[in-house]
């Protein structure tokens, strides 16, 4: 089997908050008539430069046409040489590698007539417990809005939430107080997510104030790649500390410094299922736990993450992928399913990713390019319009 063409389609999908996320759907066409699809999720984030989608399509055509899609290891090596790791969270080269890698798994599993989950080793679970994100408070007036988000999502079955913090600690504390008063033990706050916005000393001061309310863990409480600072925070904090893995080199440094208890691993941030599996195996050898992270993908990217997570033996903490619940729409006929706060895997009888593209929806949300227009840094951080 040979890849005969590569096609990219830019998608602009509005969130419920009004913020429009720009994603790219990739199709791999083959001489066997079996096509693979993948998702390059969330180009609408820092670093604030734009990918030229026409140029990217031509580049991927040069790299992939004529290749056997089963040569996943060698293709990933080519991708790493052309879109290298940069030790930066939200590095766009990782998004590109992830989209191609996902499409390779999809086309190979379809050709074999099996699910991607069986192609990569099977399942230890059919569902994954997830949490719903509560975006960062900048103003006290936003507390009531976020309490209402919790009410609505609780009615839909979500009982665990992740709170972005660090811009207005008074508002953050008021939110936690209100949640505790209204819901008691019926709602859990999985984590306080500092998103690398503060140094570890500032994060520690705020964490001490907020953790008088029940919280499971702390995420990203130091500047990016500050491995010493992350360790200093961890040594002071009684709660487990989590950090995203966006580079195998970065993961090695966190292991050397014993900076974290939990590795937050997601294919989108490290460049695909292939690299994510390496990071998960490394975490297991190092005796660290895992949770599944997210940039809030559409259904294609979320399904790929679910298959990856379903095979993990050290997935010890509640995970983050709730992207399809945050958008006004999707581009597939069969969105991923959530029930009672769990992400459910597609039926095992489905082949490949088990996703069927809805071309009417693709046309509805199709955009010309990935340009930034007038989006501000605050909008990027808070995912608001």
Coordinates of C-alpha atoms in Angstrom, one line a residue:
X1 CA 0.0 0.0 0.0
X2 CA 1.3 3.5 -0.9
X3 CA 0.1 7.0 0.0
X4 CA -1.0 8.7 -3.2
X5 CA -2.0 12.1 -1.9
X6 CA -2.3 14.3 1.2
X7 CA -5.1 16.8 1.7
X8 CA -5.5 19.5 4.4
X9 CA -8.7 21.3 5.3
X10 CA -8.8 24.3 7.8
X11 CA -11.7 24.3 10.2
X12 CA -12.9 27.2 12.3
X13 CA -15.0 25.8 15.1
X14 CA -16.6 28.3 17.6
X15 CA -16.5 27.4 21.3
X16 CA -19.5 27.9 23.5
X17 CA -17.6 30.9 24.9
X18 CA -17.5 32.5 21.4
X19 CA -13.8 31.9 20.8
X20 CA -13.1 30.3 17.4
X21 CA -10.6 27.5 17.4
X22 CA -8.8 26.8 14.2
X23 CA -8.0 23.1 13.5
X24 CA -6.8 21.2 10.4
X25 CA -8.2 17.9 9.2
X26 CA -5.7 15.8 7.3
X27 CA -6.6 13.0 4.8
X28 CA -4.2 10.4 3.6
X29 CA -5.3 8.8 0.3
X30 CA -3.8 5.4 -0.8
X31 CA -3.6 3.3 -3.9
X32 CA -5.7 0.6 -2.1
X33 CA -8.7 3.0 -1.9
X34 CA -8.4 3.2 1.9
X35 CA -8.2 6.7 3.3
X36 CA -7.0 7.8 6.7
X37 CA -8.0 10.9 8.7
X38 CA -6.3 12.8 11.5
X39 CA -6.6 16.1 13.3
X40 CA -4.1 18.9 13.9
X41 CA -5.9 20.5 16.8
X42 CA -6.0 24.0 18.1
X43 CA -3.6 26.2 16.1
X44 CA -5.3 29.1 17.9
X45 CA -2.8 29.3 20.6
X46 CA 0.7 30.7 21.4
X47 CA 3.2 30.9 19.9
X48 CA 1.5 33.5 17.8
X49 CA 2.7 32.8 14.4
X50 CA 0.6 31.4 11.5
X51 CA 1.1 28.1 9.6
X52 CA 0.6 28.5 5.8
X53 CA -1.8 25.7 5.1
X54 CA -1.1 25.6 1.4
X55 CA 2.7 25.4 2.0
X56 CA 2.2 22.8 4.7
X57 CA 0.1 20.6 2.4
X58 CA 2.8 20.7 -0.3
X59 CA 5.5 19.9 2.2
X60 CA 3.6 16.9 3.6
X61 CA 2.9 15.7 0.0
X62 CA 6.6 15.7 -0.7
X63 CA 7.3 13.8 2.5
X64 CA 4.5 11.2 2.4
X65 CA 3.5 10.5 -1.2
X66 CA 4.9 7.1 -2.2
X67 CA 5.4 6.0 1.4
X68 CA 3.9 2.8 2.9
X69 CA 1.7 4.0 5.7
X70 CA 2.7 1.0 7.8
X71 CA 6.2 2.5 8.1
X72 CA 5.0 4.5 11.0
X73 CA 8.4 4.6 12.8
X74 CA 10.4 5.8 9.8
X75 CA 7.7 8.3 8.8
X76 CA 7.7 9.7 12.4
X77 CA 11.5 10.1 12.1
X78 CA 11.1 12.1 8.9
X79 CA 8.4 14.2 10.6
X80 CA 10.7 14.9 13.6
X81 CA 13.5 16.0 11.3
X82 CA 11.2 18.4 9.5
X83 CA 9.1 19.5 12.4
X84 CA 11.4 19.1 15.4
X85 CA 10.7 19.3 19.1
X86 CA 11.3 22.9 20.4
X87 CA 10.8 22.3 24.2
X88 CA 7.8 24.6 24.0
X89 CA 4.2 24.0 25.1
X90 CA 1.8 24.3 22.2
X91 CA 4.6 24.0 19.7
X92 CA 2.9 23.9 16.3
X93 CA 5.3 21.3 14.9
X94 CA 3.8 18.8 17.4
X95 CA 0.3 19.5 16.1
X96 CA 1.5 18.7 12.6
X97 CA 3.2 15.5 13.6
X98 CA 0.1 14.5 15.7
X99 CA -2.2 14.9 12.7
X100 CA -0.1 12.8 10.4
X101 CA 0.5 10.1 13.0
X102 CA -3.2 9.8 13.8
X103 CA -4.0 9.5 10.1
X104 CA -1.4 6.8 9.7
X105 CA -2.9 4.7 12.5
X106 CA -6.4 5.3 11.0
X107 CA -5.5 4.1 7.5
X108 CA -3.5 1.1 8.7
X109 CA -6.2 -0.1 11.1
X110 CA -8.9 0.3 8.4
X111 CA -6.8 -1.7 5.9
X112 CA -6.5 -4.5 8.5
X113 CA -10.2 -4.2 9.4
X114 CA -9.6 -3.5 13.1
X115 CA -10.0 -0.7 15.5
X116 CA -7.1 1.6 16.2
X117 CA -7.3 0.5 19.8
X118 CA -6.6 -3.1 18.8
X119 CA -3.9 -2.0 16.4
X120 CA -2.0 -0.3 19.2
X121 CA -2.5 -3.0 21.8
X122 CA -6.1 -3.3 22.9
X123 CA -8.0 -1.9 25.8
X124 CA -7.8 -2.0 29.6
X125 CA -11.0 0.1 29.9
X126 CA -14.0 1.0 27.8
X127 CA -14.5 4.5 29.4
X128 CA -12.3 7.2 30.8
X129 CA -13.3 9.5 33.7
X130 CA -12.9 13.1 32.6
X131 CA -13.3 16.6 34.0
X132 CA -14.9 19.8 32.6
X133 CA -12.7 22.9 32.5
X134 CA -13.6 26.2 34.2
X135 CA -11.8 29.0 32.6
X136 CA -9.7 31.6 34.4
X137 CA -11.3 34.4 36.4
X138 CA -10.0 37.9 35.7
X139 CA -13.0 39.7 37.3
X140 CA -15.2 38.9 40.3
X141 CA -18.3 39.2 38.1
X142 CA -17.2 36.0 36.3
X143 CA -17.6 33.9 39.4
X144 CA -21.4 33.7 39.0
X145 CA -21.0 32.9 35.3
X146 CA -18.7 29.9 36.1
X147 CA -21.0 28.7 38.9
X148 CA -23.8 28.5 36.3
X149 CA -21.4 26.5 34.0
X150 CA -21.0 24.0 36.8
X151 CA -24.7 23.8 37.3
X152 CA -25.4 23.1 33.7
X153 CA -22.6 20.6 33.3
X154 CA -23.6 18.8 36.5
X155 CA -27.0 18.3 35.1
X156 CA -25.4 16.7 32.0
X157 CA -23.5 14.3 34.2
X158 CA -20.1 16.0 34.8
X159 CA -19.2 16.0 38.4
X160 CA -15.5 16.7 38.2
X161 CA -14.0 20.1 37.2
X162 CA -10.6 21.6 36.5
X163 CA -10.1 25.2 37.5
X164 CA -7.7 27.5 35.8
X165 CA -6.3 29.9 38.3
X166 CA -3.7 32.7 38.9
X167 CA -5.2 35.9 37.5
X168 CA -7.6 36.8 40.3
X169 CA -7.1 34.8 43.5
X170 CA -10.0 36.5 45.3
X171 CA -12.4 35.4 42.5
X172 CA -10.8 31.9 42.5
X173 CA -11.4 31.6 46.2
X174 CA -14.9 32.9 46.0
X175 CA -15.6 30.3 43.3
X176 CA -14.3 27.4 45.4
X177 CA -16.2 28.6 48.4
X178 CA -19.5 28.8 46.4
X179 CA -18.9 25.4 44.9
X180 CA -18.3 23.9 48.3
X181 CA -21.4 25.5 49.8
X182 CA -23.7 24.7 46.9
X183 CA -22.6 21.2 45.9
X184 CA -20.6 19.8 48.9
X185 CA -19.2 16.4 48.0
X186 CA -21.3 16.0 44.9
X187 CA -18.8 18.0 42.8
X188 CA -15.1 17.5 42.8
X189 CA -12.3 20.0 41.8
X190 CA -9.7 17.8 40.2
X191 CA -7.0 20.4 39.9
X192 CA -5.9 24.0 40.1
X193 CA -4.2 24.7 36.8
X194 CA -1.6 27.5 36.9
X195 CA -0.7 27.1 33.2
X196 CA 2.9 28.2 33.7
X197 CA 1.8 31.8 34.2
X198 CA 3.6 32.3 37.6
X199 CA 6.9 31.4 39.1
X200 CA 6.8 28.7 41.7
X201 CA 6.9 31.0 44.7
X202 CA 3.9 33.0 43.5
X203 CA 2.1 29.8 42.7
X204 CA 2.9 28.3 46.1
X205 CA 1.5 31.4 47.8
X206 CA -1.8 31.2 45.9
X207 CA -2.0 27.4 46.2
X208 CA -1.7 27.6 50.0
X209 CA -4.7 30.0 50.0
X210 CA -6.9 27.9 47.7
X211 CA -6.2 24.4 48.9
X212 CA -8.1 24.9 52.1
X213 CA -10.9 23.7 49.8
X214 CA -10.8 20.1 48.5
X215 CA -8.6 19.7 45.4
X216 CA -7.0 16.5 44.1
X217 CA -3.8 17.9 42.5
X218 CA -1.9 21.0 41.2
X219 CA -1.0 21.5 37.6
X220 CA 1.9 23.5 36.0
X221 CA 2.8 25.7 39.0
X222 CA 6.1 27.1 37.6
X223 CA 7.3 28.7 34.4
X224 CA 7.8 26.4 31.4
X225 CA 11.0 24.3 31.7
X226 CA 11.8 25.5 35.2
X227 CA 12.5 22.0 36.5
X228 CA 14.1 23.2 39.7
X229 CA 11.2 25.5 40.4
X230 CA 8.7 22.7 39.8
X231 CA 10.6 20.4 42.2
X232 CA 10.7 23.2 44.8
X233 CA 7.0 23.6 44.6
X234 CA 6.5 19.8 44.8
X235 CA 8.6 19.5 47.9
X236 CA 6.5 22.1 49.7
X237 CA 3.1 20.8 48.5
X238 CA 1.2 17.9 50.1
X239 CA -0.9 17.4 46.9
X240 CA 0.4 15.6 43.8
X241 CA 1.9 17.9 41.2
X242 CA 1.3 17.4 37.5
X243 CA 3.0 18.8 34.4
X244 CA 2.4 18.3 30.6
X245 CA 4.9 16.5 28.5
X246 CA 5.7 18.4 25.3
X247 CA 9.1 16.9 24.6
X248 CA 10.9 13.6 25.5
X249 CA 13.9 15.7 26.5
X250 CA 11.7 17.8 28.8
X251 CA 10.3 14.7 30.3
X252 CA 13.8 13.4 30.9
X253 CA 14.7 16.6 32.8
X254 CA 11.6 16.3 34.9
X255 CA 12.6 12.8 35.8
X256 CA 16.2 13.8 36.6
X257 CA 14.9 16.6 38.9
X258 CA 12.1 14.5 40.3
X259 CA 9.9 17.5 39.5
X260 CA 6.4 15.9 39.3
X261 CA 4.2 13.1 40.6
X262 CA 2.0 12.9 37.5
X263 CA 2.9 13.3 33.8
X264 CA 0.1 14.9 31.8
X265 CA 0.5 13.2 28.4
X266 CA -1.5 14.0 25.2
X267 CA -0.7 13.1 21.6
X268 CA -1.3 16.6 20.5
X269 CA 1.4 18.1 22.7
X270 CA 4.1 15.5 22.0
X271 CA 3.4 14.8 18.3
X272 CA 1.1 11.9 18.0
X273 CA 0.2 8.5 19.5
X274 CA 3.6 7.1 18.7
X275 CA 5.5 9.7 20.8
X276 CA 2.8 9.6 23.5
X277 CA 3.3 5.9 23.9
X278 CA 7.0 6.5 24.4
X279 CA 6.3 9.1 27.0
X280 CA 3.8 6.8 28.8
X281 CA 6.3 4.0 28.9
X282 CA 9.0 6.3 30.2
X283 CA 6.6 7.5 33.0
X284 CA 5.9 3.9 33.9
X285 CA 9.6 3.0 34.2
X286 CA 10.2 6.2 36.3
X287 CA 7.3 5.1 38.7
X288 CA 5.1 8.1 37.8
X289 CA 1.4 8.2 37.2
X290 CA -0.4 9.6 34.2
X291 CA -3.4 11.6 33.2
X292 CA -4.6 12.4 29.7
X293 CA -4.2 16.1 28.8
X294 CA -6.0 18.1 26.1
X295 CA -6.0 21.2 24.0
X296 CA -9.7 20.5 23.6
X297 CA -9.8 18.6 20.4
X298 CA -12.7 17.9 18.1
X299 CA -14.1 14.3 17.9
X300 CA -11.3 13.0 15.7
X301 CA -8.5 14.1 18.0
X302 CA -10.5 13.1 21.1
X303 CA -11.1 9.6 19.8
X304 CA -7.4 9.1 19.1
X305 CA -6.6 10.2 22.6
X306 CA -9.2 7.8 24.0
X307 CA -7.7 4.9 22.2
X308 CA -4.3 5.8 23.5
X309 CA -5.5 6.2 27.1
X310 CA -7.5 3.0 27.0
X311 CA -4.3 0.9 26.9
X312 CA -2.5 2.7 29.7
X313 CA -1.8 0.8 32.9
X314 CA -0.8 3.8 35.0
X315 CA -3.7 6.1 34.1
X316 CA -4.2 6.8 37.8
X317 CA -5.9 10.2 37.7
X318 CA -9.0 11.8 36.2
X319 CA -8.3 13.1 32.7
X320 CA -9.1 16.2 30.7
X321 CA -10.4 15.5 27.1
X322 CA -13.9 17.1 27.0
X323 CA -13.3 19.1 23.8
X324 CA -16.4 18.0 21.8
X325 CA -18.5 19.3 24.7
X326 CA -17.0 22.8 24.5
X327 CA -17.8 23.5 20.8
X328 CA -21.0 24.4 19.0
X329 CA -20.5 21.7 16.5
X330 CA -18.1 19.1 15.0
X331 CA -17.2 17.7 11.6
X332 CA -18.2 14.0 12.0
X333 CA -21.5 12.2 11.9
X334 CA -20.8 10.3 15.1
X335 CA -19.4 12.6 17.8
X336 CA -17.7 10.9 20.7
X337 CA -20.0 10.0 23.6
X338 CA -19.9 11.3 27.2
X339 CA -22.1 9.9 29.9
X340 CA -22.0 10.4 33.7
X341 CA -18.7 12.2 33.5
X342 CA -17.0 9.5 31.4
X343 CA -15.6 9.6 27.8
X344 CA -16.7 6.3 26.1
X345 CA -14.7 4.6 23.5
X346 CA -16.3 3.8 20.1
X347 CA -17.6 0.3 19.5
X348 CA -14.8 -2.1 19.2
X349 CA -16.3 -3.4 15.9
X350 CA -15.6 -0.1 14.2
X351 CA -12.5 0.0 12.0
X352 CA -9.7 2.7 12.2
X353 CA -10.7 5.6 14.4
X354 CA -14.4 4.8 13.9
X355 CA -15.0 8.4 12.8
X356 CA -17.1 9.2 9.7
X357 CA -16.6 12.7 8.2
X358 CA -19.8 14.8 7.6
X359 CA -18.9 16.8 4.5
X360 CA -21.8 19.1 5.0
X361 CA -20.4 20.1 8.4
X362 CA -16.9 20.4 6.9
X363 CA -18.2 22.9 4.4
X364 CA -20.1 24.7 7.1
X365 CA -17.0 25.3 9.3
X366 CA -14.4 25.4 6.5
X367 CA -12.1 28.5 6.6
X368 CA -9.5 29.8 4.1
X369 CA -6.5 29.9 6.3
X370 CA -5.2 29.9 9.9
X371 CA -4.7 33.7 10.2
X372 CA -4.9 35.3 13.6
X373 CA -7.1 38.3 12.7
X374 CA -7.5 40.4 15.8
X375 CA -7.3 37.8 18.6
X376 CA -5.5 39.0 21.7
X377 CA -3.2 37.1 24.1
X378 CA -5.8 37.3 26.9
X379 CA -8.3 35.6 24.6
X380 CA -5.8 32.9 23.8
X381 CA -5.1 32.2 27.5
X382 CA -8.8 32.3 28.5
X383 CA -10.4 30.9 25.3
X384 CA -13.0 33.7 25.3
X385 CA -14.3 35.9 22.6

